mmCIF file of N, CA and C and ligand atoms in Angstrom:
data_model
loop_
_atom_site.group_PDB
_atom_site.id
_atom_site.type_symbol
_atom_site.label_atom_id
_atom_site.label_comp_id
_atom_site.label_asym_id
_atom_site.label_seq_id
_atom_site.Cartn_x
_atom_site.Cartn_y
_atom_site.Cartn_z
ATOM 1 N N MET A 81 0.719 -1.067 0.001
ATOM 2 C CA MET A 81 0.105 0.338 0.054
ATOM 3 C C MET A 81 1.146 0.955 -0.073
ATOM 4 N N ASN A 82 0.799 2.076 -1.202
ATOM 5 C CA ASN A 82 1.520 3.096 -1.406
ATOM 6 C C ASN A 82 0.952 4.566 -0.871
ATOM 7 N N GLU A 83 1.680 5.335 -0.793
ATOM 8 C CA GLU A 83 0.785 7.170 -0.340
ATOM 9 C C GLU A 83 -0.451 6.788 -0.730
ATOM 10 N N ALA A 84 -0.261 7.332 -2.360
ATOM 11 C CA ALA A 84 -1.418 7.669 -3.220
ATOM 12 C C ALA A 84 -2.570 6.444 -2.978
ATOM 13 N N GLU A 85 -2.243 5.315 -2.395
ATOM 14 C CA GLU A 85 -3.264 3.736 -2.608
ATOM 15 C C GLU A 85 -4.195 4.400 -1.114
ATOM 16 N N LEU A 86 -3.066 4.807 0.012
ATOM 17 C CA LEU A 86 -4.257 5.288 1.097
ATOM 18 C C LEU A 86 -4.686 6.358 1.482
ATOM 19 N N VAL A 87 -4.004 7.601 0.165
ATOM 20 C CA VAL A 87 -4.367 9.065 0.237
ATOM 21 C C VAL A 87 -6.401 8.393 -0.669
ATOM 22 N N ARG A 88 -6.477 7.618 -1.285
ATOM 23 C CA ARG A 88 -7.968 7.300 -2.025
ATOM 24 C C ARG A 88 -8.169 6.801 -1.366
ATOM 25 N N LYS A 89 -8.458 6.111 -0.293
ATOM 26 C CA LYS A 89 -8.950 5.289 0.874
ATOM 27 C C LYS A 89 -9.366 6.214 1.754
ATOM 28 N N ALA A 90 -8.464 6.985 2.102
ATOM 29 C CA ALA A 90 -9.051 8.431 2.770
ATOM 30 C C ALA A 90 -10.259 9.164 2.035
ATOM 31 N N VAL A 91 -10.077 9.564 0.920
ATOM 32 C CA VAL A 91 -10.929 10.122 -0.254
ATOM 33 C C VAL A 91 -12.331 9.672 -0.122
ATOM 34 N N GLU A 92 -12.362 8.074 -0.197
ATOM 35 C CA GLU A 92 -13.488 7.519 -0.847
ATOM 36 C C GLU A 92 -14.235 7.439 0.851
ATOM 37 N N ALA A 93 -13.462 7.352 1.701
ATOM 38 C CA ALA A 93 -14.292 7.097 3.679
ATOM 39 C C ALA A 93 -14.538 8.834 3.687
ATOM 40 N N ARG A 94 -14.330 9.898 3.118
ATOM 41 C CA ARG A 94 -14.909 11.265 3.101
ATOM 42 C C ARG A 94 -15.972 11.146 2.225
ATOM 43 N N ALA A 95 -16.274 10.634 1.599
ATOM 44 C CA ALA A 95 -17.456 10.775 0.882
ATOM 45 C C ALA A 95 -18.721 10.044 2.346
ATOM 46 N N ARG A 96 -18.157 9.154 3.082
ATOM 47 C CA ARG A 96 -19.358 8.901 4.194
ATOM 48 C C ARG A 96 -19.576 9.587 5.313
ATOM 49 N N ALA A 97 -18.858 10.824 5.235
ATOM 50 C CA ALA A 97 -18.303 11.899 6.126
ATOM 51 C C ALA A 97 -20.201 12.246 6.382
ATOM 52 N N TYR A 98 -20.526 12.159 8.190
ATOM 53 C CA TYR A 98 -21.832 12.947 8.244
ATOM 54 C C TYR A 98 -21.641 14.101 9.038
ATOM 55 N N ALA A 99 -21.533 15.002 8.603
ATOM 56 C CA ALA A 99 -21.311 16.334 8.873
ATOM 57 C C ALA A 99 -22.662 17.330 8.504
ATOM 58 N N PRO A 100 -23.505 17.282 8.929
ATOM 59 C CA PRO A 100 -24.664 18.220 8.472
ATOM 60 C C PRO A 100 -24.130 19.617 9.154
ATOM 61 N N TYR A 101 -23.551 19.777 10.321
ATOM 62 C CA TYR A 101 -23.648 21.182 11.470
ATOM 63 C C TYR A 101 -22.483 21.804 10.503
ATOM 64 N N SER A 102 -21.126 21.265 10.454
ATOM 65 C CA SER A 102 -20.118 22.111 10.076
ATOM 66 C C SER A 102 -20.172 21.970 8.492
ATOM 67 N N GLY A 103 -20.308 21.062 8.005
ATOM 68 C CA GLY A 103 -20.482 21.066 6.057
ATOM 69 C C GLY A 103 -19.204 20.898 5.777
ATOM 70 N N PHE A 104 -18.024 20.466 7.050
ATOM 71 C CA PHE A 104 -16.414 20.101 6.618
ATOM 72 C C PHE A 104 -16.187 18.444 6.212
ATOM 73 N N SER A 105 -16.765 18.023 5.254
ATOM 74 C CA SER A 105 -16.548 16.305 5.241
ATOM 75 C C SER A 105 -14.799 15.956 5.547
ATOM 76 N N VAL A 106 -14.404 15.048 6.489
ATOM 77 C CA VAL A 106 -13.242 14.361 6.332
ATOM 78 C C VAL A 106 -13.189 13.126 6.287
ATOM 79 N N GLY A 107 -12.081 12.518 5.547
ATOM 80 C CA GLY A 107 -12.218 10.991 5.663
ATOM 81 C C GLY A 107 -10.551 10.949 5.974
ATOM 82 N N ALA A 108 -10.459 9.574 6.675
ATOM 83 C CA ALA A 108 -9.142 9.073 7.337
ATOM 84 C C ALA A 108 -9.061 7.551 6.611
ATOM 85 N N ALA A 109 -7.795 7.163 6.628
ATOM 86 C CA ALA A 109 -7.249 5.816 6.055
ATOM 87 C C ALA A 109 -5.594 5.556 6.800
ATOM 88 N N LEU A 110 -6.067 4.924 7.865
ATOM 89 C CA LEU A 110 -5.412 4.112 8.860
ATOM 90 C C LEU A 110 -4.186 2.650 8.167
ATOM 91 N N LEU A 111 -2.974 2.385 7.822
ATOM 92 C CA LEU A 111 -2.361 1.366 7.605
ATOM 93 C C LEU A 111 -1.844 0.719 9.027
ATOM 94 N N SER A 112 -2.314 -0.502 9.152
ATOM 95 C CA SER A 112 -1.774 -1.399 10.510
ATOM 96 C C SER A 112 -0.680 -1.627 9.911
ATOM 97 N N LYS A 113 0.470 -2.243 10.801
ATOM 98 C CA LYS A 113 1.299 -3.029 10.358
ATOM 99 C C LYS A 113 1.615 -3.952 9.926
ATOM 100 N N ASP A 114 0.417 -5.190 9.573
ATOM 101 C CA ASP A 114 0.192 -6.183 9.390
ATOM 102 C C ASP A 114 -0.860 -6.037 8.149
ATOM 103 N N GLY A 115 -0.652 -5.015 7.925
ATOM 104 C CA GLY A 115 -1.216 -4.672 6.117
ATOM 105 C C GLY A 115 -2.903 -4.056 6.156
ATOM 106 N N ARG A 116 -3.310 -4.380 6.873
ATOM 107 C CA ARG A 116 -4.897 -3.858 6.990
ATOM 108 C C ARG A 116 -5.112 -2.861 6.934
ATOM 109 N N VAL A 117 -6.633 -1.908 6.429
ATOM 110 C CA VAL A 117 -6.599 -0.532 6.059
ATOM 111 C C VAL A 117 -7.889 -0.410 6.609
ATOM 112 N N PHE A 118 -7.671 0.345 7.672
ATOM 113 C CA PHE A 118 -9.334 0.952 8.665
ATOM 114 C C PHE A 118 -9.586 2.586 8.362
ATOM 115 N N THR A 119 -10.671 2.481 7.703
ATOM 116 C CA THR A 119 -11.141 3.943 7.663
ATOM 117 C C THR A 119 -12.048 4.611 8.256
ATOM 118 N N GLY A 120 -11.877 5.790 8.003
ATOM 119 C CA GLY A 120 -12.857 6.771 9.128
ATOM 120 C C GLY A 120 -13.559 7.548 8.546
ATOM 121 N N CYS A 121 -14.519 8.452 8.859
ATOM 122 C CA CYS A 121 -15.123 9.681 8.439
ATOM 123 C C CYS A 121 -15.552 10.415 9.864
ATOM 124 N N ASN A 122 -15.938 11.334 9.783
ATOM 125 C CA ASN A 122 -16.278 12.271 10.567
ATOM 126 C C ASN A 122 -17.575 12.022 10.783
ATOM 127 N N VAL A 123 -18.055 12.344 12.469
ATOM 128 C CA VAL A 123 -19.161 12.186 12.985
ATOM 129 C C VAL A 123 -19.737 12.625 13.880
ATOM 130 N N GLU A 124 -20.760 13.590 13.154
ATOM 131 C CA GLU A 124 -21.026 14.699 14.220
ATOM 132 C C GLU A 124 -22.337 14.310 14.505
ATOM 133 N N ASN A 125 -22.553 15.244 15.677
ATOM 134 C CA ASN A 125 -24.040 14.932 16.283
ATOM 135 C C ASN A 125 -24.796 16.544 16.648
ATOM 136 N N ALA A 126 -26.444 16.694 17.012
ATOM 137 C CA ALA A 126 -26.659 18.015 16.699
ATOM 138 C C ALA A 126 -26.094 18.687 18.615
ATOM 139 N N SER A 127 -25.676 17.193 19.661
ATOM 140 C CA SER A 127 -24.887 17.948 20.647
ATOM 141 C C SER A 127 -24.029 18.926 20.117
ATOM 142 N N TYR A 128 -23.085 18.857 19.082
ATOM 143 C CA TYR A 128 -22.218 19.610 18.970
ATOM 144 C C TYR A 128 -20.932 18.737 19.334
ATOM 145 N N GLY A 129 -21.078 18.612 20.395
ATOM 146 C CA GLY A 129 -19.739 18.180 21.681
ATOM 147 C C GLY A 129 -19.487 17.144 21.037
ATOM 148 N N LEU A 130 -20.098 16.394 21.033
ATOM 149 C CA LEU A 130 -19.975 14.823 20.594
ATOM 150 C C LEU A 130 -19.411 14.591 19.174
ATOM 151 N N THR A 131 -19.430 15.627 18.479
ATOM 152 C CA THR A 131 -18.612 14.997 17.150
ATOM 153 C C THR A 131 -17.078 13.944 17.396
ATOM 154 N N VAL A 132 -17.350 12.891 16.789
ATOM 155 C CA VAL A 132 -15.710 12.102 16.787
ATOM 156 C C VAL A 132 -15.059 12.747 14.788
ATOM 157 N N CYS A 133 -14.331 12.760 15.377
ATOM 158 C CA CYS A 133 -13.040 12.671 14.211
ATOM 159 C C CYS A 133 -12.610 11.647 13.073
ATOM 160 N N ALA A 134 -12.550 11.906 12.263
ATOM 161 C CA ALA A 134 -12.202 11.142 11.263
ATOM 162 C C ALA A 134 -11.184 10.154 11.867
ATOM 163 N N GLU A 135 -10.293 10.654 12.141
ATOM 164 C CA GLU A 135 -8.803 9.793 12.705
ATOM 165 C C GLU A 135 -9.239 9.085 13.483
ATOM 166 N N ARG A 136 -9.873 9.820 15.064
ATOM 167 C CA ARG A 136 -10.502 8.991 15.808
ATOM 168 C C ARG A 136 -11.507 7.402 15.455
ATOM 169 N N VAL A 137 -11.962 7.601 14.790
ATOM 170 C CA VAL A 137 -12.899 6.771 13.951
ATOM 171 C C VAL A 137 -12.129 5.766 13.589
ATOM 172 N N ALA A 138 -11.234 5.950 12.766
ATOM 173 C CA ALA A 138 -10.387 4.986 11.742
ATOM 174 C C ALA A 138 -10.029 4.321 12.980
ATOM 175 N N LEU A 139 -9.174 5.360 13.914
ATOM 176 C CA LEU A 139 -8.612 4.471 14.695
ATOM 177 C C LEU A 139 -8.921 3.629 15.882
ATOM 178 N N PHE A 140 -10.252 3.894 16.288
ATOM 179 C CA PHE A 140 -11.002 2.761 17.220
ATOM 180 C C PHE A 140 -11.924 1.555 16.425
ATOM 181 N N LYS A 141 -11.638 1.901 15.106
ATOM 182 C CA LYS A 141 -12.543 0.839 14.870
ATOM 183 C C LYS A 141 -11.131 -0.017 14.349
ATOM 184 N N ALA A 142 -10.082 0.086 14.457
ATOM 185 C CA ALA A 142 -8.689 -0.571 14.270
ATOM 186 C C ALA A 142 -8.594 -1.213 15.615
ATOM 187 N N LEU A 143 -8.782 -0.039 16.272
ATOM 188 C CA LEU A 143 -8.384 -1.086 17.870
ATOM 189 C C LEU A 143 -9.194 -2.066 18.028
ATOM 190 N N SER A 144 -10.183 -1.960 17.796
ATOM 191 C CA SER A 144 -11.647 -2.969 18.052
ATOM 192 C C SER A 144 -11.543 -4.260 17.298
ATOM 193 N N GLU A 145 -11.018 -4.165 16.037
ATOM 194 C CA GLU A 145 -10.602 -5.582 15.486
ATOM 195 C C GLU A 145 -9.423 -6.109 15.921
ATOM 196 N N GLY A 146 -8.843 -5.923 16.960
ATOM 197 C CA GLY A 146 -7.564 -6.091 17.375
ATOM 198 C C GLY A 146 -6.118 -5.352 17.155
ATOM 199 N N ALA A 147 -6.087 -4.733 16.235
ATOM 200 C CA ALA A 147 -4.732 -4.236 15.858
ATOM 201 C C ALA A 147 -4.134 -2.868 16.499
ATOM 202 N N ARG A 148 -2.883 -3.253 16.998
ATOM 203 C CA ARG A 148 -2.360 -2.185 17.967
ATOM 204 C C ARG A 148 -0.848 -1.541 17.399
ATOM 205 N N GLU A 149 -0.624 -1.726 15.798
ATOM 206 C CA GLU A 149 0.645 -1.393 15.432
ATOM 207 C C GLU A 149 0.488 -0.915 14.072
ATOM 208 N N PHE A 150 0.828 0.290 14.041
ATOM 209 C CA PHE A 150 0.103 1.275 12.659
ATOM 210 C C PHE A 150 1.207 2.184 12.008
ATOM 211 N N VAL A 151 1.601 1.906 10.971
ATOM 212 C CA VAL A 151 2.536 2.469 9.922
ATOM 213 C C VAL A 151 1.911 4.005 9.288
ATOM 214 N N ALA A 152 1.244 3.899 8.750
ATOM 215 C CA ALA A 152 0.800 5.305 8.018
ATOM 216 C C ALA A 152 -0.844 5.790 8.595
ATOM 217 N N LEU A 153 -1.195 7.178 8.427
ATOM 218 C CA LEU A 153 -2.389 7.479 8.284
ATOM 219 C C LEU A 153 -2.804 8.747 7.208
ATOM 220 N N ALA A 154 -3.563 8.574 6.266
ATOM 221 C CA ALA A 154 -4.000 9.404 5.082
ATOM 222 C C ALA A 154 -5.605 9.893 5.786
ATOM 223 N N VAL A 155 -5.343 11.258 5.722
ATOM 224 C CA VAL A 155 -6.459 12.236 6.030
ATOM 225 C C VAL A 155 -6.651 12.868 5.144
ATOM 226 N N ALA A 156 -8.215 13.184 4.450
ATOM 227 C CA ALA A 156 -8.345 13.890 3.246
ATOM 228 C C ALA A 156 -9.650 15.071 3.576
ATOM 229 N N CYS A 157 -9.180 16.074 3.342
ATOM 230 C CA CYS A 157 -10.246 16.770 3.948
ATOM 231 C C CYS A 157 -10.662 18.164 2.972
ATOM 232 N N GLY A 158 -10.347 19.182 3.301
ATOM 233 C CA GLY A 158 -10.852 20.312 2.122
ATOM 234 C C GLY A 158 -9.819 20.504 0.811
ATOM 235 N N GLU A 159 -10.000 22.271 0.832
ATOM 236 C CA GLU A 159 -9.590 22.512 -0.749
ATOM 237 C C GLU A 159 -8.026 22.306 -0.684
ATOM 238 N N GLY A 160 -7.263 21.979 0.663
ATOM 239 C CA GLY A 160 -6.081 22.231 0.414
ATOM 240 C C GLY A 160 -6.050 20.702 2.256
ATOM 241 N N PRO A 161 -4.490 20.410 1.817
ATOM 242 C CA PRO A 161 -4.527 19.296 3.019
ATOM 243 C C PRO A 161 -4.386 19.667 4.516
ATOM 244 N N CYS A 162 -4.759 19.153 5.369
ATOM 245 C CA CYS A 162 -5.048 20.101 6.820
ATOM 246 C C CYS A 162 -4.653 18.595 7.758
ATOM 247 N N SER A 163 -4.075 19.155 8.864
ATOM 248 C CA SER A 163 -3.326 18.216 9.741
ATOM 249 C C SER A 163 -4.219 17.732 11.025
ATOM 250 N N PRO A 164 -4.263 16.775 10.997
ATOM 251 C CA PRO A 164 -5.213 16.119 12.404
ATOM 252 C C PRO A 164 -5.543 16.942 13.493
ATOM 253 N N CYS A 165 -6.550 17.279 14.560
ATOM 254 C CA CYS A 165 -6.639 17.889 15.612
ATOM 255 C C CYS A 165 -5.680 17.468 16.944
ATOM 256 N N GLY A 166 -5.388 18.291 18.017
ATOM 257 C CA GLY A 166 -4.624 18.192 18.819
ATOM 258 C C GLY A 166 -5.144 16.652 19.325
ATOM 259 N N ALA A 167 -6.493 16.710 19.291
ATOM 260 C CA ALA A 167 -6.823 15.659 20.420
ATOM 261 C C ALA A 167 -6.245 14.415 19.691
ATOM 262 N N CYS A 168 -6.928 14.064 18.179
ATOM 263 C CA CYS A 168 -6.186 13.084 17.327
ATOM 264 C C CYS A 168 -4.977 12.633 17.531
ATOM 265 N N ARG A 169 -4.483 14.024 17.380
ATOM 266 C CA ARG A 169 -2.773 13.527 17.780
ATOM 267 C C ARG A 169 -2.384 12.662 18.697
ATOM 268 N N GLN A 170 -3.123 13.073 20.309
ATOM 269 C CA GLN A 170 -2.952 12.437 21.171
ATOM 270 C C GLN A 170 -3.286 11.085 21.198
ATOM 271 N N VAL A 171 -4.685 10.968 20.826
ATOM 272 C CA VAL A 171 -5.118 9.494 20.881
ATOM 273 C C VAL A 171 -4.062 8.637 19.992
ATOM 274 N N LEU A 172 -3.537 9.228 18.479
ATOM 275 C CA LEU A 172 -2.559 8.088 17.939
ATOM 276 C C LEU A 172 -1.167 8.037 18.835
ATOM 277 N N TYR A 173 -0.872 9.265 19.342
ATOM 278 C CA TYR A 173 0.381 8.923 19.928
ATOM 279 C C TYR A 173 0.662 8.493 20.821
ATOM 280 N N GLU A 174 -0.693 7.744 21.365
ATOM 281 C CA GLU A 174 -0.726 6.267 22.852
ATOM 282 C C GLU A 174 0.038 5.112 21.446
ATOM 283 N N PHE A 175 -0.046 4.466 20.335
ATOM 284 C CA PHE A 175 -0.014 3.493 19.536
ATOM 285 C C PHE A 175 1.471 3.946 19.085
ATOM 286 N N ALA A 176 1.716 4.797 18.316
ATOM 287 C CA ALA A 176 2.202 4.935 16.731
ATOM 288 C C ALA A 176 2.802 6.696 17.094
ATOM 289 N N PRO A 177 3.773 6.667 17.832
ATOM 290 C CA PRO A 177 4.453 8.388 17.780
ATOM 291 C C PRO A 177 5.140 8.372 16.249
ATOM 292 N N ASP A 178 5.745 7.748 15.573
ATOM 293 C CA ASP A 178 6.519 7.836 14.640
ATOM 294 C C ASP A 178 5.724 7.522 13.540
ATOM 295 N N LEU A 179 4.394 7.682 13.826
ATOM 296 C CA LEU A 179 3.107 7.331 12.401
ATOM 297 C C LEU A 179 3.359 8.451 11.465
ATOM 298 N N LEU A 180 3.711 7.744 10.069
ATOM 299 C CA LEU A 180 3.519 8.484 9.039
ATOM 300 C C LEU A 180 1.933 9.251 8.744
ATOM 301 N N LEU A 181 2.063 10.545 8.577
ATOM 302 C CA LEU A 181 0.829 11.234 8.317
ATOM 303 C C LEU A 181 0.811 11.816 7.071
ATOM 304 N N ILE A 182 -0.429 11.372 5.918
ATOM 305 C CA ILE A 182 -0.525 11.970 4.876
ATOM 306 C C ILE A 182 -1.581 12.704 4.512
ATOM 307 N N MET A 183 -1.218 14.113 4.894
ATOM 308 C CA MET A 183 -2.312 14.923 4.830
ATOM 309 C C MET A 183 -2.897 15.196 3.263
ATOM 310 N N ALA A 184 -3.728 14.900 2.923
ATOM 311 C CA ALA A 184 -4.077 15.437 1.386
ATOM 312 C C ALA A 184 -5.445 16.328 1.372
ATOM 313 N N ASP A 185 -5.589 16.897 0.140
ATOM 314 C CA ASP A 185 -6.813 17.746 0.026
ATOM 315 C C ASP A 185 -8.252 17.019 -0.413
ATOM 316 N N LYS A 186 -9.355 17.342 -0.471
ATOM 317 C CA LYS A 186 -10.468 16.495 -0.508
ATOM 318 C C LYS A 186 -10.601 15.485 -1.744
ATOM 319 N N ASP A 187 -9.708 15.880 -2.547
ATOM 320 C CA ASP A 187 -9.613 15.026 -3.999
ATOM 321 C C ASP A 187 -8.786 14.231 -4.156
ATOM 322 N N GLY A 188 -7.766 14.544 -3.001
ATOM 323 C CA GLY A 188 -6.720 13.352 -2.915
ATOM 324 C C GLY A 188 -5.198 13.693 -4.293
ATOM 325 N N LYS A 189 -5.747 14.844 -4.666
ATOM 326 C CA LYS A 189 -4.540 15.079 -5.829
ATOM 327 C C LYS A 189 -3.145 15.645 -5.289
ATOM 328 N N THR A 190 -3.165 16.266 -4.051
ATOM 329 C CA THR A 190 -1.860 16.704 -3.345
ATOM 330 C C THR A 190 -2.011 16.678 -1.924
ATOM 331 N N TRP A 191 -0.441 15.955 -1.866
ATOM 332 C CA TRP A 191 -0.505 16.170 -0.099
ATOM 333 C C TRP A 191 0.704 16.408 0.307
ATOM 334 N N ARG A 192 0.758 16.527 1.791
ATOM 335 C CA ARG A 192 2.088 16.494 2.510
ATOM 336 C C ARG A 192 2.365 15.539 3.723
ATOM 337 N N THR A 193 3.347 15.532 3.980
ATOM 338 C CA THR A 193 3.435 14.029 5.020
ATOM 339 C C THR A 193 4.666 14.632 6.083
ATOM 340 N N ALA A 194 4.255 14.166 7.453
ATOM 341 C CA ALA A 194 4.969 14.657 8.605
ATOM 342 C C ALA A 194 4.670 13.168 9.153
ATOM 343 N N ARG A 195 5.942 13.192 9.915
ATOM 344 C CA ARG A 195 6.056 12.142 11.075
ATOM 345 C C ARG A 195 5.279 12.492 12.241
ATOM 346 N N LEU A 196 4.181 11.951 13.237
ATOM 347 C CA LEU A 196 3.457 12.538 13.802
ATOM 348 C C LEU A 196 4.072 13.032 15.340
ATOM 349 N N PHE A 197 5.685 12.513 15.488
ATOM 350 C CA PHE A 197 6.484 12.841 16.381
ATOM 351 C C PHE A 197 6.707 14.817 16.357
ATOM 352 N N GLU A 198 6.595 15.429 14.750
ATOM 353 C CA GLU A 198 6.947 16.244 14.527
ATOM 354 C C GLU A 198 5.922 17.292 15.145
ATOM 355 N N LEU A 199 4.544 16.464 14.826
ATOM 356 C CA LEU A 199 3.360 17.433 14.973
ATOM 357 C C LEU A 199 3.050 17.538 16.525
ATOM 358 N N LEU A 200 3.752 16.531 17.130
ATOM 359 C CA LEU A 200 2.970 16.737 18.829
ATOM 360 C C LEU A 200 4.635 16.425 19.479
ATOM 361 N N PRO A 201 5.375 17.223 19.368
ATOM 362 C CA PRO A 201 6.914 17.257 20.278
ATOM 363 C C PRO A 201 6.567 17.487 21.461
ATOM 364 N N HIS A 202 7.782 16.397 21.818
ATOM 365 C CA HIS A 202 7.409 16.259 23.383
ATOM 366 C C HIS A 202 6.205 15.687 23.584
ATOM 367 N N GLY A 203 5.457 14.617 23.313
ATOM 368 C CA GLY A 203 4.313 14.557 23.354
ATOM 369 C C GLY A 203 4.154 13.386 24.584
ATOM 370 N N PHE A 204 3.011 13.114 25.570
ATOM 371 C CA PHE A 204 2.623 12.221 26.380
ATOM 372 C C PHE A 204 2.137 11.492 26.146
ATOM 373 N N GLY A 205 3.253 10.142 26.407
ATOM 374 C CA GLY A 205 2.744 8.447 26.072
ATOM 375 C C GLY A 205 2.735 7.625 27.081
ATOM 376 N N PRO A 206 2.554 6.644 26.934
ATOM 377 C CA PRO A 206 2.658 5.230 27.980
ATOM 378 C C PRO A 206 3.826 5.289 29.063
ATOM 379 N N GLY A 207 4.775 5.669 27.996
ATOM 380 C CA GLY A 207 6.249 5.294 28.500
ATOM 381 C C GLY A 207 6.080 7.061 29.846
ATOM 382 N N ASP A 208 5.907 8.053 29.949
ATOM 383 C CA ASP A 208 5.736 8.651 30.935
ATOM 384 C C ASP A 208 5.026 7.804 32.150
ATOM 385 N N LEU A 209 3.914 7.672 32.133
ATOM 386 C CA LEU A 209 3.573 6.887 33.571
ATOM 387 C C LEU A 209 4.399 6.024 33.833
ATOM 388 N N ARG A 210 5.658 5.698 33.783
ATOM 389 C CA ARG A 210 6.537 4.830 34.227
ATOM 390 C C ARG A 210 7.354 5.468 34.916
ATOM 391 N N LYS A 211 7.847 6.604 34.206
ATOM 392 C CA LYS A 211 9.190 7.766 34.548
ATOM 393 C C LYS A 211 9.111 7.966 36.010
HETATM 394 N N1 THU B 1217 -12.369 17.187 12.264
HETATM 395 C C1 THU B 1217 -11.807 16.144 11.777
HETATM 396 O O1 THU B 1217 -12.607 14.705 11.102
HETATM 397 N N2 THU B 1217 -10.861 16.024 12.135
HETATM 398 C C2 THU B 1217 -9.786 16.554 12.317
HETATM 399 O O2 THU B 1217 -8.715 16.726 12.253
HETATM 400 C C3 THU B 1217 -10.214 17.993 11.665
HETATM 401 C C4 THU B 1217 -11.735 18.477 12.342
HETATM 402 C C5 THU B 1217 -13.674 17.409 11.829
HETATM 403 C C6 THU B 1217 -15.056 17.587 13.114
HETATM 404 C C7 THU B 1217 -15.717 18.216 12.404
HETATM 405 O O3 THU B 1217 -16.877 17.312 12.205
HETATM 406 C C8 THU B 1217 -15.446 18.618 11.083
HETATM 407 O O4 THU B 1217 -14.142 18.354 11.098
HETATM 408 C C9 THU B 1217 -15.114 20.265 11.438
HETATM 409 O O5 THU B 1217 -14.113 20.519 12.638
#
């Protein structure tokens, strides 16, 4: 699974977004170490605050299917690439501080990459509880 293929899966997942309040659809595709791909889209709620981002939907789907190790995450959102929000960065950091983030526009035409630890420097993870 290369970057372009994972971006394509994020774009496809974006089409399933439930975002009637913001009108901002996001798709994500998470590649696990064993080669599985778990997709997610943002799921909004009339209460607003209970909205869940596409990235966390993908991650929690993966975790509930037994995956624990992750290689890359593609995200597709607006006219240009966007980065995972702070909450998603923290939740992903728990499992994969060096996760490759592939941040694409809504059509998957362009993207940029970064490692999660670059977007969450000095992140707090499981190891910190043992210090
Ligand atoms: N959203 C995501 O799904 N991922 C992000 O990283 C940023 C924001 C969603 C949440 C909400 O449904 C909409 O985008 C606007 O914030």
